[in-house]
Amino acid sequence: MENKPGVQKHTVGGLTPRSLFLGLIQVLIVCLGAPYAIWVLGSSEITWSFFPIAVGFSFCCLIILNILLKTLNPDWALHPAEMITVVVMGLVTTGIPIFMMGYVLSIPTTPYYFASAENQWGTYVLPHLPAWLLPSNDGLAMTWFFEGLPIGEPTPWSTLFNAWAMPLFWWLSFIWTLYFVCFCLVVILRKQWVERERLAYPLMEVPQALVADADGPSRLPAVLRSKVFWVGASIPLFIALWNIVGFFFHFFPQIEWQHPIQIAHGFPTINIRFYFPVIGFMYFANLNVTFSIWFFYLLLLLEEGIFNRFGVGVTEADNFVWGLPSTSWQCWGAFVVLVLWGLWMARDHIVDVFRKAWNPDLPIDDSRELMSYRGAVVGMLFGLVYMLIWLNKAGMEIAVAVVFLGSVLIAYLGITRLVVQAGVFYLTTPIVGQAMTMMSFGSGAISPTGLAALGMSYSFFSDVQSIFMPSAAHAARLHDSLRMSRRGLCLAIVLALLVGFCATIIYVITMAYEQGASNFNSWFFRVSSGAGVRSFDDVMAKIKNPADFHAQKLSFFGIGAMVMSLLTFMQYRFPWWPLHPVGFAISAIWMIRNQAAAIFVSWAAKSLIMRFGGIELYRRASPFFIGLILGHFF
């Protein structure tokens, strides 16, 4: 218990033997279930969002378990802090199996196995790659990784250990440092986001609603006692059950909720997809945010269509960038301004954090953070230094490493802020950090070893989805709202990450040697066009044909930055201004194309509810939208 003037607060311990046990089960479901579901079964990507099915469905099962425990004996029921601990342990590991280790196990394993006289990697790529980051093919370790062990061949454990041990150690040292720096940044910015800017954290409405009265006498959480909730949950459940029949009996009609529309030749397709979790989560975001997202999305469709019809704009695509190059660079300029403006708005708070780190005796309260401000600042600085040294040893010049690492952290901060402010269910960046770095210097000004290191860096920063930082921000928010013990929650996060990484590595490598990674149902490991082939073909092309500074891309970057600055000025200067700048920053991201229709539905529903019923009707309707989310998870 901590006493403060006029306030008495209690911290609640959420890390207990049973919550740890259930949390580790959740971690294994995420880290073993995701590769199996996608790469073996070819089924759903259960970790592909910032509150994915792997965690959402498990949380629903946890609520049911708690109802049963309360029925048998109320003293056996899980407390809110215990259930939140389980959820957090699942959330922080969602990025590990596919979007982190999937790339780490598919890109560095490629060079020695795929190099051939035809692709010329041996001439242009291999001499510039650091051997300490590449698993060697001695004893055919990488050949068997992609093709599988011959039938009857015993697993050569000593050969595999020699091939994998050193590269995995160095890759994990960088990734864990990156995770720790992201955690420190979340600690530094939590008070600014939660208490000063009062960001909405829409994705956390579901766990908070379900555990709000878990210690009460009722067996069912209040939201589950609402008839409106069951109406909402029945919609996705009914559609799924109906379509299951049609899956087995093709003469049975199916209910479709995805319809592409082509408005004109040369214009991008509008994907009408009513994705229920998006509708549910976006209901809890601010109306001007949801309005701006679909408004700028439509505006961008017109812009892309005009570019396509008249043949103007950037035509040179960037590696691992899925959108139209012109609008992607435009939105990346907006993305950078979004992050830099957010840091500028937080400047007074950041100064207080650094002052507290320098002098812990100052009366600046950091007791509600997941770690002290001194620990966060010192940890962040040491982590940044280590990552810069690591990138330099991997081949990047210091200036190149600084720009690249800055781009990575801007991307992570931008995604995290957008998730906690706008509640966007799926999100990535318009441009990857490697493209920004090459544009800043020109590939001709970067050495071949620097270009090779940038190619290797796609292993941890390429298809940026399900990253750790938003989950850490959600953990900090839940920790603060329930006054949980920070030591217990931090320990739970560390254990979840350690178990998650170890379980994923052992499982995927073992599975690869059993059946061959190239046989996985995944483009990551494809022989002709996998992630590694894509990365090192890009490296070879830039080494063979170095390019100068790309002025056209910078022009679109500058246009996006200027428009974003204007929108930000209007947002903060005029209260009546209806367009929120975050909509412009993400309008070119390909994921928004699949969510725009659902976001429009959520905005329209909330607008009508607020117009005719006010805040009271908004609260009464909330269980319906939570029902849409949980019904989809089931």
JSON list of C-alpha atoms in Angstrom, two decimals, residues 314-498:
[
{"chain": "A", "resi": 314, "resn": "VAL", "atom": "CA", "xyz": [6.25, 7.46, -58.35]},
{"chain": "A", "resi": 315, "resn": "THR", "atom": "CA", "xyz": [6.58, 4.27, -60.38]},
{"chain": "A", "resi": 316, "resn": "GLU", "atom": "CA", "xyz": [9.51, 2.62, -58.57]},
{"chain": "A", "resi": 317, "resn": "ALA", "atom": "CA", "xyz": [8.17, 0.35, -55.83]},
{"chain": "A", "resi": 318, "resn": "ASP", "atom": "CA", "xyz": [9.96, -0.27, -52.53]},
{"chain": "A", "resi": 319, "resn": "ASN", "atom": "CA", "xyz": [10.58, -3.68, -51.01]},
{"chain": "A", "resi": 320, "resn": "PHE", "atom": "CA", "xyz": [7.90, -4.83, -48.54]},
{"chain": "A", "resi": 321, "resn": "VAL", "atom": "CA", "xyz": [5.69, -1.84, -49.36]},
{"chain": "A", "resi": 322, "resn": "TRP", "atom": "CA", "xyz": [2.31, -3.04, -50.60]},
{"chain": "A", "resi": 323, "resn": "GLY", "atom": "CA", "xyz": [0.56, 0.22, -51.47]},
{"chain": "A", "resi": 324, "resn": "LEU", "atom": "CA", "xyz": [0.87, 2.59, -54.42]},
{"chain": "A", "resi": 325, "resn": "PRO", "atom": "CA", "xyz": [4.34, 4.20, -54.10]},
{"chain": "A", "resi": 326, "resn": "SER", "atom": "CA", "xyz": [3.17, 7.82, -54.50]},
{"chain": "A", "resi": 327, "resn": "THR", "atom": "CA", "xyz": [0.49, 7.77, -51.84]},
{"chain": "A", "resi": 328, "resn": "SER", "atom": "CA", "xyz": [2.57, 5.51, -49.59]},
{"chain": "A", "resi": 329, "resn": "TRP", "atom": "CA", "xyz": [5.37, 8.08, -49.49]},
{"chain": "A", "resi": 330, "resn": "GLN", "atom": "CA", "xyz": [2.81, 10.83, -49.03]},
{"chain": "A", "resi": 331, "resn": "CYS", "atom": "CA", "xyz": [1.31, 9.11, -46.01]},
{"chain": "A", "resi": 332, "resn": "TRP", "atom": "CA", "xyz": [4.75, 8.27, -44.64]},
{"chain": "A", "resi": 333, "resn": "GLY", "atom": "CA", "xyz": [5.43, 12.01, -44.52]},
{"chain": "A", "resi": 334, "resn": "ALA", "atom": "CA", "xyz": [2.18, 12.41, -42.55]},
{"chain": "A", "resi": 335, "resn": "PHE", "atom": "CA", "xyz": [3.15, 9.48, -40.34]},
{"chain": "A", "resi": 336, "resn": "VAL", "atom": "CA", "xyz": [6.46, 11.09, -39.39]},
{"chain": "A", "resi": 337, "resn": "VAL", "atom": "CA", "xyz": [4.78, 14.42, -38.61]},
{"chain": "A", "resi": 338, "resn": "LEU", "atom": "CA", "xyz": [2.20, 12.57, -36.47]},
{"chain": "A", "resi": 339, "resn": "VAL", "atom": "CA", "xyz": [4.95, 11.07, -34.31]},
{"chain": "A", "resi": 340, "resn": "LEU", "atom": "CA", "xyz": [7.12, 14.19, -34.11]},
{"chain": "A", "resi": 341, "resn": "TRP", "atom": "CA", "xyz": [4.12, 16.39, -33.25]},
{"chain": "A", "resi": 342, "resn": "GLY", "atom": "CA", "xyz": [3.09, 13.93, -30.54]},
{"chain": "A", "resi": 343, "resn": "LEU", "atom": "CA", "xyz": [6.57, 14.11, -29.02]},
{"chain": "A", "resi": 344, "resn": "TRP", "atom": "CA", "xyz": [6.50, 17.91, -29.23]},
{"chain": "A", "resi": 345, "resn": "MET", "atom": "CA", "xyz": [3.16, 17.99, -27.43]},
{"chain": "A", "resi": 346, "resn": "ALA", "atom": "CA", "xyz": [4.68, 15.77, -24.74]},
{"chain": "A", "resi": 347, "resn": "ARG", "atom": "CA", "xyz": [7.84, 17.85, -24.38]},
{"chain": "A", "resi": 348, "resn": "ASP", "atom": "CA", "xyz": [7.04, 19.15, -20.88]},
{"chain": "A", "resi": 349, "resn": "HIS", "atom": "CA", "xyz": [6.25, 15.65, -19.65]},
{"chain": "A", "resi": 350, "resn": "ILE", "atom": "CA", "xyz": [9.38, 14.20, -21.29]},
{"chain": "A", "resi": 351, "resn": "VAL", "atom": "CA", "xyz": [11.49, 16.89, -19.60]},
{"chain": "A", "resi": 352, "resn": "ASP", "atom": "CA", "xyz": [9.92, 15.89, -16.25]},
{"chain": "A", "resi": 353, "resn": "VAL", "atom": "CA", "xyz": [10.73, 12.25, -16.94]},
{"chain": "A", "resi": 354, "resn": "PHE", "atom": "CA", "xyz": [14.39, 13.01, -17.63]},
{"chain": "A", "resi": 355, "resn": "ARG", "atom": "CA", "xyz": [14.57, 15.28, -14.58]},
{"chain": "A", "resi": 356, "resn": "LYS", "atom": "CA", "xyz": [13.15, 12.48, -12.43]},
{"chain": "A", "resi": 357, "resn": "ALA", "atom": "CA", "xyz": [15.65, 10.05, -13.94]},
{"chain": "A", "resi": 358, "resn": "TRP", "atom": "CA", "xyz": [18.50, 12.42, -13.06]},
{"chain": "A", "resi": 359, "resn": "ASN", "atom": "CA", "xyz": [17.20, 13.20, -9.58]},
{"chain": "A", "resi": 360, "resn": "PRO", "atom": "CA", "xyz": [14.87, 10.53, -8.10]},
{"chain": "A", "resi": 361, "resn": "ASP", "atom": "CA", "xyz": [14.10, 12.79, -5.11]},
{"chain": "A", "resi": 362, "resn": "LEU", "atom": "CA", "xyz": [12.08, 15.22, -7.23]},
{"chain": "A", "resi": 363, "resn": "PRO", "atom": "CA", "xyz": [8.31, 15.19, -6.40]},
{"chain": "A", "resi": 364, "resn": "ILE", "atom": "CA", "xyz": [7.36, 13.71, -9.81]},
{"chain": "A", "resi": 365, "resn": "ASP", "atom": "CA", "xyz": [5.22, 10.62, -9.33]},
{"chain": "A", "resi": 366, "resn": "ASP", "atom": "CA", "xyz": [6.26, 7.51, -11.25]},
{"chain": "A", "resi": 367, "resn": "SER", "atom": "CA", "xyz": [4.68, 4.99, -8.89]},
{"chain": "A", "resi": 368, "resn": "ARG", "atom": "CA", "xyz": [1.92, 4.19, -11.39]},
{"chain": "A", "resi": 369, "resn": "GLU", "atom": "CA", "xyz": [4.35, 3.17, -14.13]},
{"chain": "A", "resi": 370, "resn": "LEU", "atom": "CA", "xyz": [5.52, -0.35, -14.92]},
{"chain": "A", "resi": 371, "resn": "MET", "atom": "CA", "xyz": [9.07, 0.72, -14.01]},
{"chain": "A", "resi": 372, "resn": "SER", "atom": "CA", "xyz": [10.71, 3.82, -12.57]},
{"chain": "A", "resi": 373, "resn": "TYR", "atom": "CA", "xyz": [11.49, 6.75, -14.84]},
{"chain": "A", "resi": 374, "resn": "ARG", "atom": "CA", "xyz": [15.18, 6.35, -14.06]},
{"chain": "A", "resi": 375, "resn": "GLY", "atom": "CA", "xyz": [15.09, 2.70, -15.14]},
{"chain": "A", "resi": 376, "resn": "ALA", "atom": "CA", "xyz": [13.15, 3.59, -18.30]},
{"chain": "A", "resi": 377, "resn": "VAL", "atom": "CA", "xyz": [15.45, 6.44, -19.38]},
{"chain": "A", "resi": 378, "resn": "VAL", "atom": "CA", "xyz": [18.71, 4.63, -18.59]},
{"chain": "A", "resi": 379, "resn": "GLY", "atom": "CA", "xyz": [17.43, 1.42, -20.16]},
{"chain": "A", "resi": 380, "resn": "MET", "atom": "CA", "xyz": [16.33, 3.24, -23.29]},
{"chain": "A", "resi": 381, "resn": "LEU", "atom": "CA", "xyz": [19.67, 5.01, -23.72]},
{"chain": "A", "resi": 382, "resn": "PHE", "atom": "CA", "xyz": [21.75, 1.88, -23.19]},
{"chain": "A", "resi": 383, "resn": "GLY", "atom": "CA", "xyz": [19.44, -0.05, -25.51]},
{"chain": "A", "resi": 384, "resn": "LEU", "atom": "CA", "xyz": [19.78, 2.55, -28.27]},
{"chain": "A", "resi": 385, "resn": "VAL", "atom": "CA", "xyz": [23.57, 2.50, -27.98]},
{"chain": "A", "resi": 386, "resn": "TYR", "atom": "CA", "xyz": [23.67, -1.31, -28.15]},
{"chain": "A", "resi": 387, "resn": "MET", "atom": "CA", "xyz": [21.41, -1.43, -31.21]},
{"chain": "A", "resi": 388, "resn": "LEU", "atom": "CA", "xyz": [23.51, 1.19, -33.03]},
{"chain": "A", "resi": 389, "resn": "ILE", "atom": "CA", "xyz": [26.69, -0.75, -32.28]},
{"chain": "A", "resi": 390, "resn": "TRP", "atom": "CA", "xyz": [24.99, -3.99, -33.42]},
{"chain": "A", "resi": 391, "resn": "LEU", "atom": "CA", "xyz": [23.85, -2.44, -36.70]},
{"chain": "A", "resi": 392, "resn": "ASN", "atom": "CA", "xyz": [27.30, -0.95, -37.28]},
{"chain": "A", "resi": 393, "resn": "LYS", "atom": "CA", "xyz": [28.99, -4.31, -36.71]},
{"chain": "A", "resi": 394, "resn": "ALA", "atom": "CA", "xyz": [26.45, -5.88, -39.08]},
{"chain": "A", "resi": 395, "resn": "GLY", "atom": "CA", "xyz": [27.73, -3.56, -41.80]},
{"chain": "A", "resi": 396, "resn": "MET", "atom": "CA", "xyz": [25.87, -0.24, -41.62]},
{"chain": "A", "resi": 397, "resn": "GLU", "atom": "CA", "xyz": [27.74, 3.03, -41.41]},
{"chain": "A", "resi": 398, "resn": "ILE", "atom": "CA", "xyz": [26.87, 4.91, -38.22]},
{"chain": "A", "resi": 399, "resn": "ALA", "atom": "CA", "xyz": [24.90, 7.61, -40.08]},
{"chain": "A", "resi": 400, "resn": "VAL", "atom": "CA", "xyz": [22.93, 4.95, -41.96]},
{"chain": "A", "resi": 401, "resn": "ALA", "atom": "CA", "xyz": [22.25, 3.06, -38.71]},
{"chain": "A", "resi": 402, "resn": "VAL", "atom": "CA", "xyz": [21.02, 6.23, -36.99]},
{"chain": "A", "resi": 403, "resn": "VAL", "atom": "CA", "xyz": [18.56, 7.06, -39.79]},
{"chain": "A", "resi": 404, "resn": "PHE", "atom": "CA", "xyz": [17.37, 3.47, -40.06]},
{"chain": "A", "resi": 405, "resn": "LEU", "atom": "CA", "xyz": [16.90, 2.98, -36.31]},
{"chain": "A", "resi": 406, "resn": "GLY", "atom": "CA", "xyz": [15.14, 6.33, -36.08]},
{"chain": "A", "resi": 407, "resn": "SER", "atom": "CA", "xyz": [12.75, 5.26, -38.84]},
{"chain": "A", "resi": 408, "resn": "VAL", "atom": "CA", "xyz": [12.05, 1.98, -37.02]},
{"chain": "A", "resi": 409, "resn": "LEU", "atom": "CA", "xyz": [11.22, 3.73, -33.76]},
{"chain": "A", "resi": 410, "resn": "ILE", "atom": "CA", "xyz": [9.07, 6.34, -35.56]},
{"chain": "A", "resi": 411, "resn": "ALA", "atom": "CA", "xyz": [7.13, 3.49, -37.16]},
{"chain": "A", "resi": 412, "resn": "TYR", "atom": "CA", "xyz": [6.66, 1.71, -33.83]},
{"chain": "A", "resi": 413, "resn": "LEU", "atom": "CA", "xyz": [5.63, 4.90, -32.01]},
{"chain": "A", "resi": 414, "resn": "GLY", "atom": "CA", "xyz": [3.24, 5.85, -34.81]},
{"chain": "A", "resi": 415, "resn": "ILE", "atom": "CA", "xyz": [1.55, 2.45, -34.92]},
{"chain": "A", "resi": 416, "resn": "THR", "atom": "CA", "xyz": [1.25, 2.36, -31.14]},
{"chain": "A", "resi": 417, "resn": "ARG", "atom": "CA", "xyz": [-0.27, 5.81, -30.89]},
{"chain": "A", "resi": 418, "resn": "LEU", "atom": "CA", "xyz": [-2.76, 5.06, -33.68]},
{"chain": "A", "resi": 419, "resn": "VAL", "atom": "CA", "xyz": [-3.82, 1.79, -32.05]},
{"chain": "A", "resi": 420, "resn": "VAL", "atom": "CA", "xyz": [-4.36, 3.32, -28.60]},
{"chain": "A", "resi": 421, "resn": "GLN", "atom": "CA", "xyz": [-5.98, 6.49, -29.98]},
{"chain": "A", "resi": 422, "resn": "ALA", "atom": "CA", "xyz": [-8.01, 5.24, -32.94]},
{"chain": "A", "resi": 423, "resn": "GLY", "atom": "CA", "xyz": [-8.46, 1.57, -32.08]},
{"chain": "A", "resi": 424, "resn": "VAL", "atom": "CA", "xyz": [-7.40, 0.43, -35.55]},
{"chain": "A", "resi": 425, "resn": "PHE", "atom": "CA", "xyz": [-7.57, -3.36, -35.41]},
{"chain": "A", "resi": 426, "resn": "TYR", "atom": "CA", "xyz": [-5.02, -4.04, -38.19]},
{"chain": "A", "resi": 427, "resn": "LEU", "atom": "CA", "xyz": [-2.26, -1.59, -38.98]},
{"chain": "A", "resi": 428, "resn": "THR", "atom": "CA", "xyz": [1.19, -1.37, -40.50]},
{"chain": "A", "resi": 429, "resn": "THR", "atom": "CA", "xyz": [3.34, 1.50, -41.79]},
{"chain": "A", "resi": 430, "resn": "PRO", "atom": "CA", "xyz": [3.04, 3.15, -45.22]},
{"chain": "A", "resi": 431, "resn": "ILE", "atom": "CA", "xyz": [6.80, 2.79, -45.80]},
{"chain": "A", "resi": 432, "resn": "VAL", "atom": "CA", "xyz": [9.44, 0.57, -44.16]},
{"chain": "A", "resi": 433, "resn": "GLY", "atom": "CA", "xyz": [12.53, 2.04, -42.54]},
{"chain": "A", "resi": 434, "resn": "GLN", "atom": "CA", "xyz": [14.90, 0.58, -45.13]},
{"chain": "A", "resi": 435, "resn": "ALA", "atom": "CA", "xyz": [13.15, 2.52, -47.91]},
{"chain": "A", "resi": 436, "resn": "MET", "atom": "CA", "xyz": [13.36, 5.74, -45.89]},
{"chain": "A", "resi": 437, "resn": "THR", "atom": "CA", "xyz": [17.07, 5.16, -45.26]},
{"chain": "A", "resi": 438, "resn": "MET", "atom": "CA", "xyz": [17.86, 4.49, -48.92]},
{"chain": "A", "resi": 439, "resn": "MET", "atom": "CA", "xyz": [15.86, 7.52, -49.99]},
{"chain": "A", "resi": 440, "resn": "SER", "atom": "CA", "xyz": [17.69, 9.72, -47.51]},
{"chain": "A", "resi": 441, "resn": "PHE", "atom": "CA", "xyz": [21.16, 8.75, -48.71]},
{"chain": "A", "resi": 442, "resn": "GLY", "atom": "CA", "xyz": [20.62, 7.19, -52.12]},
{"chain": "A", "resi": 443, "resn": "SER", "atom": "CA", "xyz": [21.68, 3.56, -52.50]},
{"chain": "A", "resi": 444, "resn": "GLY", "atom": "CA", "xyz": [24.81, 4.72, -54.34]},
{"chain": "A", "resi": 445, "resn": "ALA", "atom": "CA", "xyz": [26.04, 6.54, -51.22]},
{"chain": "A", "resi": 446, "resn": "ILE", "atom": "CA", "xyz": [25.69, 3.45, -49.02]},
{"chain": "A", "resi": 447, "resn": "SER", "atom": "CA", "xyz": [28.45, 0.85, -49.08]},
{"chain": "A", "resi": 448, "resn": "PRO", "atom": "CA", "xyz": [27.72, -2.72, -50.27]},
{"chain": "A", "resi": 449, "resn": "THR", "atom": "CA", "xyz": [28.08, -3.95, -46.69]},
{"chain": "A", "resi": 450, "resn": "GLY", "atom": "CA", "xyz": [25.58, -1.29, -45.59]},
{"chain": "A", "resi": 451, "resn": "LEU", "atom": "CA", "xyz": [23.12, -2.36, -48.27]},
{"chain": "A", "resi": 452, "resn": "ALA", "atom": "CA", "xyz": [23.59, -6.01, -47.27]},
{"chain": "A", "resi": 453, "resn": "ALA", "atom": "CA", "xyz": [22.95, -5.11, -43.63]},
{"chain": "A", "resi": 454, "resn": "LEU", "atom": "CA", "xyz": [19.78, -3.24, -44.63]},
{"chain": "A", "resi": 455, "resn": "GLY", "atom": "CA", "xyz": [18.70, -6.36, -46.49]},
{"chain": "A", "resi": 456, "resn": "MET", "atom": "CA", "xyz": [19.36, -8.47, -43.40]},
{"chain": "A", "resi": 457, "resn": "SER", "atom": "CA", "xyz": [17.33, -6.00, -41.30]},
{"chain": "A", "resi": 458, "resn": "TYR", "atom": "CA", "xyz": [14.15, -7.11, -43.06]},
{"chain": "A", "resi": 459, "resn": "SER", "atom": "CA", "xyz": [14.38, -10.03, -40.65]},
{"chain": "A", "resi": 460, "resn": "PHE", "atom": "CA", "xyz": [12.98, -7.90, -37.83]},
{"chain": "A", "resi": 461, "resn": "PHE", "atom": "CA", "xyz": [11.43, -4.96, -39.71]},
{"chain": "A", "resi": 462, "resn": "SER", "atom": "CA", "xyz": [9.61, -5.70, -42.95]},
{"chain": "A", "resi": 463, "resn": "ASP", "atom": "CA", "xyz": [5.94, -6.66, -42.81]},
{"chain": "A", "resi": 464, "resn": "VAL", "atom": "CA", "xyz": [5.33, -4.68, -39.62]},
{"chain": "A", "resi": 465, "resn": "GLN", "atom": "CA", "xyz": [2.29, -6.24, -37.99]},
{"chain": "A", "resi": 466, "resn": "SER", "atom": "CA", "xyz": [1.35, -7.47, -34.50]},
{"chain": "A", "resi": 467, "resn": "ILE", "atom": "CA", "xyz": [4.32, -5.67, -32.95]},
{"chain": "A", "resi": 468, "resn": "PHE", "atom": "CA", "xyz": [5.16, -5.68, -29.25]},
{"chain": "A", "resi": 469, "resn": "MET", "atom": "CA", "xyz": [4.87, -1.97, -28.48]},
{"chain": "A", "resi": 470, "resn": "PRO", "atom": "CA", "xyz": [1.04, -1.57, -28.68]},
{"chain": "A", "resi": 471, "resn": "SER", "atom": "CA", "xyz": [0.66, -4.63, -26.45]},
{"chain": "A", "resi": 472, "resn": "ALA", "atom": "CA", "xyz": [3.05, -3.08, -23.94]},
{"chain": "A", "resi": 473, "resn": "ALA", "atom": "CA", "xyz": [1.03, 0.16, -24.07]},
{"chain": "A", "resi": 474, "resn": "HIS", "atom": "CA", "xyz": [-2.17, -1.78, -23.42]},
{"chain": "A", "resi": 475, "resn": "ALA", "atom": "CA", "xyz": [-0.48, -3.59, -20.52]},
{"chain": "A", "resi": 476, "resn": "ALA", "atom": "CA", "xyz": [0.55, -0.24, -19.01]},
{"chain": "A", "resi": 477, "resn": "ARG", "atom": "CA", "xyz": [-3.03, 1.04, -19.38]},
{"chain": "A", "resi": 478, "resn": "LEU", "atom": "CA", "xyz": [-4.56, -2.03, -17.72]},
{"chain": "A", "resi": 479, "resn": "HIS", "atom": "CA", "xyz": [-1.94, -1.95, -14.97]},
{"chain": "A", "resi": 480, "resn": "ASP", "atom": "CA", "xyz": [-2.84, 1.64, -14.17]},
{"chain": "A", "resi": 481, "resn": "SER", "atom": "CA", "xyz": [-6.61, 1.17, -14.31]},
{"chain": "A", "resi": 482, "resn": "LEU", "atom": "CA", "xyz": [-6.58, -1.79, -11.89]},
{"chain": "A", "resi": 483, "resn": "ARG", "atom": "CA", "xyz": [-3.72, -0.51, -9.69]},
{"chain": "A", "resi": 484, "resn": "MET", "atom": "CA", "xyz": [-1.88, -3.80, -10.25]},
{"chain": "A", "resi": 485, "resn": "SER", "atom": "CA", "xyz": [1.51, -4.64, -8.78]},
{"chain": "A", "resi": 486, "resn": "ARG", "atom": "CA", "xyz": [4.06, -3.51, -11.36]},
{"chain": "A", "resi": 487, "resn": "ARG", "atom": "CA", "xyz": [6.65, -6.05, -10.25]},
{"chain": "A", "resi": 488, "resn": "GLY", "atom": "CA", "xyz": [4.26, -8.94, -10.78]},
{"chain": "A", "resi": 489, "resn": "LEU", "atom": "CA", "xyz": [3.05, -7.73, -14.18]},
{"chain": "A", "resi": 490, "resn": "CYS", "atom": "CA", "xyz": [6.59, -7.01, -15.42]},
{"chain": "A", "resi": 491, "resn": "LEU", "atom": "CA", "xyz": [7.70, -10.47, -14.34]},
{"chain": "A", "resi": 492, "resn": "ALA", "atom": "CA", "xyz": [4.70, -11.98, -16.15]},
{"chain": "A", "resi": 493, "resn": "ILE", "atom": "CA", "xyz": [5.63, -10.09, -19.34]},
{"chain": "A", "resi": 494, "resn": "VAL", "atom": "CA", "xyz": [9.27, -11.22, -19.15]},
{"chain": "A", "resi": 495, "resn": "LEU", "atom": "CA", "xyz": [8.30, -14.87, -18.59]},
{"chain": "A", "resi": 496, "resn": "ALA", "atom": "CA", "xyz": [5.77, -14.73, -21.43]},
{"chain": "A", "resi": 497, "resn": "LEU", "atom": "CA", "xyz": [8.38, -13.37, -23.85]},
{"chain": "A", "resi": 498, "resn": "LEU", "atom": "CA", "xyz": [11.06, -15.89, -22.83]}
]
